Coordinates of N, CA and C in Angstrom, one line a residue:
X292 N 25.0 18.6 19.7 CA 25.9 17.7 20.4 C 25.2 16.3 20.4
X293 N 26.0 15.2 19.9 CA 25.5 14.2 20.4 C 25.5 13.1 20.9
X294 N 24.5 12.4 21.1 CA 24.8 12.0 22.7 C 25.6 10.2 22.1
X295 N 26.3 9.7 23.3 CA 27.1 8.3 23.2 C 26.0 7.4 22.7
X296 N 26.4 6.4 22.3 CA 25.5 5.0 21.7 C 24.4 5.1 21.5
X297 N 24.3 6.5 21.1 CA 22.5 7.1 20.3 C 22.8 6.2 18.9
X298 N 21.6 5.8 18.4 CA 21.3 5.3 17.3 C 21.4 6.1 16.3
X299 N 22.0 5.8 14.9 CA 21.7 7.0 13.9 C 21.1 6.2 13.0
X300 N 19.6 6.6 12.6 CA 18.8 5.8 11.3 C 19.3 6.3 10.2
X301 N 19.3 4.8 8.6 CA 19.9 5.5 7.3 C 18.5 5.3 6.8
X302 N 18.1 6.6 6.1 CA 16.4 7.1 5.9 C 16.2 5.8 5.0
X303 N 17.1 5.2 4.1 CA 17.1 4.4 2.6 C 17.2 3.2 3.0
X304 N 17.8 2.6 4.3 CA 17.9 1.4 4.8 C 16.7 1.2 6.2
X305 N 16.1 2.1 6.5 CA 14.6 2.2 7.2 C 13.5 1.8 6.5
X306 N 13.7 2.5 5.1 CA 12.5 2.7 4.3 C 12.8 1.1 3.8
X307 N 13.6 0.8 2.7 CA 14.0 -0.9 2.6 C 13.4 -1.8 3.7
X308 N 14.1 -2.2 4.6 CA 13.3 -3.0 5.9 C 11.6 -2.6 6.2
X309 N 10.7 -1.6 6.0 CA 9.6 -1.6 6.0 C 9.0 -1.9 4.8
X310 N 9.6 -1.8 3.5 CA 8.7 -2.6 2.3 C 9.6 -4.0 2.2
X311 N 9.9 -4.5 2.7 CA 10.8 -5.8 2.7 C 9.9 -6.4 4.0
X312 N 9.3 -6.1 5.1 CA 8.3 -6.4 6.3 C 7.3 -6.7 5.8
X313 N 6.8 -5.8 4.9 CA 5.1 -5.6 4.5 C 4.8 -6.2 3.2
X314 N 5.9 -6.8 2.0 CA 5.9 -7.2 1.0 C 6.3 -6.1 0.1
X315 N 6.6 -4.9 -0.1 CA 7.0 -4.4 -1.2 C 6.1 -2.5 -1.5
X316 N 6.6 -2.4 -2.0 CA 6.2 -0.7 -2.1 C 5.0 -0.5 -2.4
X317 N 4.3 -1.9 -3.5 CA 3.5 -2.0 -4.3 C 2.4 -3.5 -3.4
X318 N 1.6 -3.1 -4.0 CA 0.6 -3.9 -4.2 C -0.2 -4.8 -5.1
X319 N 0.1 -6.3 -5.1 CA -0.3 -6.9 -6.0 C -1.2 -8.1 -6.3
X320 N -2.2 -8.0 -7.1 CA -3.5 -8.5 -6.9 C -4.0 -9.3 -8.0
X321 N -4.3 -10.8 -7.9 CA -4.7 -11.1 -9.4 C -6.5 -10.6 -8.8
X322 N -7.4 -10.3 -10.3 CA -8.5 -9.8 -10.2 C -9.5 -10.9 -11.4
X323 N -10.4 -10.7 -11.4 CA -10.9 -11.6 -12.7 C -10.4 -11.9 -14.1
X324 N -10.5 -13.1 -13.8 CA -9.7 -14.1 -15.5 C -8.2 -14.2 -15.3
X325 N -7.5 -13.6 -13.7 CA -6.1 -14.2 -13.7 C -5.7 -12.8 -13.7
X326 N -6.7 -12.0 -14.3 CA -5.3 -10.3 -14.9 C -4.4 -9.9 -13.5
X327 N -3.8 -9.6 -13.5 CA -2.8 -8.9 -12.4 C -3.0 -7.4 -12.5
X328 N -3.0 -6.8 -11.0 CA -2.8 -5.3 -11.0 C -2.4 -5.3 -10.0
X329 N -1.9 -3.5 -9.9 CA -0.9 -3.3 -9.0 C -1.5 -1.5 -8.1
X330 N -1.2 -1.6 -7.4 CA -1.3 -0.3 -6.8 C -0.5 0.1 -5.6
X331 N 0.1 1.6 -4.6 CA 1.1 1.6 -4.1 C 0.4 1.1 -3.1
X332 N 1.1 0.5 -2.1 CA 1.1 -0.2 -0.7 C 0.4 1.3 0.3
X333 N -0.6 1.6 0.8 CA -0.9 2.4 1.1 C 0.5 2.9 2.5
X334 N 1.3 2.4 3.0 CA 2.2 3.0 3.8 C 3.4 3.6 3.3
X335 N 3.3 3.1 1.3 CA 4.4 4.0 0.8 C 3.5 4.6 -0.1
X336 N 2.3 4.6 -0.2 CA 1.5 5.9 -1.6 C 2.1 7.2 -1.3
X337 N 2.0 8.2 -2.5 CA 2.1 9.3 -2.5 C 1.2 10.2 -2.1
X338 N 1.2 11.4 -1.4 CA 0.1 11.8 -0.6 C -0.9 12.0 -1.9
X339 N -0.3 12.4 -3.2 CA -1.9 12.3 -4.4 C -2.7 11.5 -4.2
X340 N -1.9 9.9 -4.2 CA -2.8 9.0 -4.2 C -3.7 8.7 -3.2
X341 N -3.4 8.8 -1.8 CA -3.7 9.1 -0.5 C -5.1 10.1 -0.6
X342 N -5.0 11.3 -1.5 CA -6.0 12.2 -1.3 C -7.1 11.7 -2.5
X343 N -6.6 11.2 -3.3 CA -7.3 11.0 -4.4 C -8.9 9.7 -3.7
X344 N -7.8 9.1 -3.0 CA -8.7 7.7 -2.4 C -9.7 8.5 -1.3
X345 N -8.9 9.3 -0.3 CA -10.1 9.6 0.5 C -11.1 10.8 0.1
X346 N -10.5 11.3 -1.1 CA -11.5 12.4 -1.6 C -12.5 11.4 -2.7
X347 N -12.5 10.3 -3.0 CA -13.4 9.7 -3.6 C -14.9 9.1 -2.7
X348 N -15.8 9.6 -3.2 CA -17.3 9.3 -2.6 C -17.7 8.1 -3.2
X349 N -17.6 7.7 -4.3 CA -18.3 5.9 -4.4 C -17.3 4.9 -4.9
X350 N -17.8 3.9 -4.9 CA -17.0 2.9 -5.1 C -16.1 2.9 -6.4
X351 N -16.7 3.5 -7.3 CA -16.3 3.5 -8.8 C -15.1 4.4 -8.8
X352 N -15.0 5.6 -8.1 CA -14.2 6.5 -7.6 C -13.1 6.2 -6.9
X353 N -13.3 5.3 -5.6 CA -12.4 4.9 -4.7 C -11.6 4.0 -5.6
X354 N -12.1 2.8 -6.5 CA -11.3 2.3 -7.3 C -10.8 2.7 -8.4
X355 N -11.1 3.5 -8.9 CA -10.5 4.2 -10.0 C -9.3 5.3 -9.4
X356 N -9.3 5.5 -8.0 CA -8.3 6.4 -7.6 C -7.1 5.5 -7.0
X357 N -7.4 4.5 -6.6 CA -6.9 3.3 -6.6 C -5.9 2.3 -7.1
X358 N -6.4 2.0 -8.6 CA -5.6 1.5 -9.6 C -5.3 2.3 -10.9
X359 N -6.1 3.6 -10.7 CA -5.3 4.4 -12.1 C -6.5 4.0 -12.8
X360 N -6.5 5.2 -13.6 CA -7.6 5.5 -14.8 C -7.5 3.9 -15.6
X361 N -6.2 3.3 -16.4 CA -6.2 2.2 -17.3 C -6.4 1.3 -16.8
X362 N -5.4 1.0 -15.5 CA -5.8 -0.1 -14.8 C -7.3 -0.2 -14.2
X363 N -8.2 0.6 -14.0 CA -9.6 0.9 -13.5 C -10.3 0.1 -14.7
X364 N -9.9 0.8 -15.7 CA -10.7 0.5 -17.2 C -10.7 -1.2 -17.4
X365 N -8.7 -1.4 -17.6 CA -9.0 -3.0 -17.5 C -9.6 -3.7 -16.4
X366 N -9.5 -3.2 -15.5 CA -10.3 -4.3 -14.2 C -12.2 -4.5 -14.5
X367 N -12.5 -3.2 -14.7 CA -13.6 -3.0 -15.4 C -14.4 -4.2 -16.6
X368 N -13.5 -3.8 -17.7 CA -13.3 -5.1 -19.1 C -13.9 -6.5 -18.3
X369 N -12.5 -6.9 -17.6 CA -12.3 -8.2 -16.7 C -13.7 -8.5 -16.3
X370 N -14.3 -7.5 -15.8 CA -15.2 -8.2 -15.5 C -15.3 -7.8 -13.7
X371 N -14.6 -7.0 -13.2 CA -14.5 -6.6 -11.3 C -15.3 -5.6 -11.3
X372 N -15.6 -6.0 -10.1 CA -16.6 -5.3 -9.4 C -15.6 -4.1 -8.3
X373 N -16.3 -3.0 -8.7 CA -15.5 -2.2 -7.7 C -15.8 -1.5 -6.5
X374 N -16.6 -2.2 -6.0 CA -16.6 -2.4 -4.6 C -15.3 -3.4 -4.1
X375 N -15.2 -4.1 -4.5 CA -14.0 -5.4 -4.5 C -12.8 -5.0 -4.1
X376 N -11.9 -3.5 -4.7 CA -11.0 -3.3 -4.5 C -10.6 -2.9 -3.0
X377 N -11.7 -2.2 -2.7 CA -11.5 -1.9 -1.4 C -10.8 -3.3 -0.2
X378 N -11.4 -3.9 -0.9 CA -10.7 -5.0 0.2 C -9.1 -5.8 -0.1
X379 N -8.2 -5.1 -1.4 CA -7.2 -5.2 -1.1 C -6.4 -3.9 -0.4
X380 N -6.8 -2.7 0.1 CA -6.5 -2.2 0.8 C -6.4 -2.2 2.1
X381 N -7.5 -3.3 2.3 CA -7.6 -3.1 3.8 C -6.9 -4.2 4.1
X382 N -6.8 -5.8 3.2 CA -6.1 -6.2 3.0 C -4.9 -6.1 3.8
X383 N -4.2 -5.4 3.0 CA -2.9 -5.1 3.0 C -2.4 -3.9 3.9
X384 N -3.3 -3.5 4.5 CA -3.2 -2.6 5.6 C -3.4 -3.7 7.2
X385 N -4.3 -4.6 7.0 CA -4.2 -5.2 8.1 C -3.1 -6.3 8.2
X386 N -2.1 -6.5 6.5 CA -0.5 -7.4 6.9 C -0.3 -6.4 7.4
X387 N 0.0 -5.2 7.3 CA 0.6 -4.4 7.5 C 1.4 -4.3 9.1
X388 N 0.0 -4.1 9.5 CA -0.1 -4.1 11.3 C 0.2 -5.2 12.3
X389 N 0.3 -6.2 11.0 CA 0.3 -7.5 11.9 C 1.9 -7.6 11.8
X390 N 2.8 -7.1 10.9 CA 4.4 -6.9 10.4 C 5.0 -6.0 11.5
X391 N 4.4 -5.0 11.5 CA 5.0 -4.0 12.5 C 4.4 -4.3 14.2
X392 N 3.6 -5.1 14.2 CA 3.3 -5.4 15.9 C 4.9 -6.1 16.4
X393 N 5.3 -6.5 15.7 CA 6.1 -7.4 16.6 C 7.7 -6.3 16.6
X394 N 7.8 -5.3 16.6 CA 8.6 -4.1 16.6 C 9.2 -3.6 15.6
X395 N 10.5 -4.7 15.2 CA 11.0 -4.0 13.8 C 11.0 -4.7 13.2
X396 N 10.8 -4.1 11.8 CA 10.3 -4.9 10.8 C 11.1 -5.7 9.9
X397 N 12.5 -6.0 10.4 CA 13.5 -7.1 9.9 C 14.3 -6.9 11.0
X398 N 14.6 -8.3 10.6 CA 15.6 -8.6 11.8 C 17.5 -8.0 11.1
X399 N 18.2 -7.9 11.9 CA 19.3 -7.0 11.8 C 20.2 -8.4 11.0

């Protein structure tokens, strides 16, 4: 039964307005010499990548679970340090918080 002027959420038009809030599904970073990389926004990663990051023990690990074996390798080449990465995570976790403090994450 349901109830009068209850809200009904569209899963596809929720999910839209929170990577449209936070900047996008993805994550994107220029790193040494300009190169560009990408990795998922940790509020839409997939729980692999999710496990991959917190099941990694050092820095080399955390960023290589992070940007993917190629992208790891080129950032590597470049010249990054991977300790480094970690801080577009947090990054981007702390727009994150600062998008959704103010309630919803677009306006209607």
């Amino acid at each position: 039964m349901s109830k009068p002027n209850k809200k009904r959420y569209n899963l596809a038009t929720v999910r839209a307005q929170y990577a449209e809030a936070v900047g996008g599904e993805e994550v994107e970073f220029e790193g040494p010499g300009g190169k560009t990389f990408t990795m998922p926004h940790p509020m839409f990663a997939p729980s692999s990548w999710t496990k991959a990051v917190d099941d990694a023990e050092t820095d080399e690990e955390i960023a290589e679970a992070m940007l993917g074996a190629e992208q790891y390798q080129a950032y590597i080449e470049a010249g990054g340090d991977p300790s480094d990465v970690n801080f577009i995570r947090m990054a981007a976790m702390e727009d994150m918080k600062g998008a959704l403090k103010k309630g919803r994450p677009t306006r209607s």
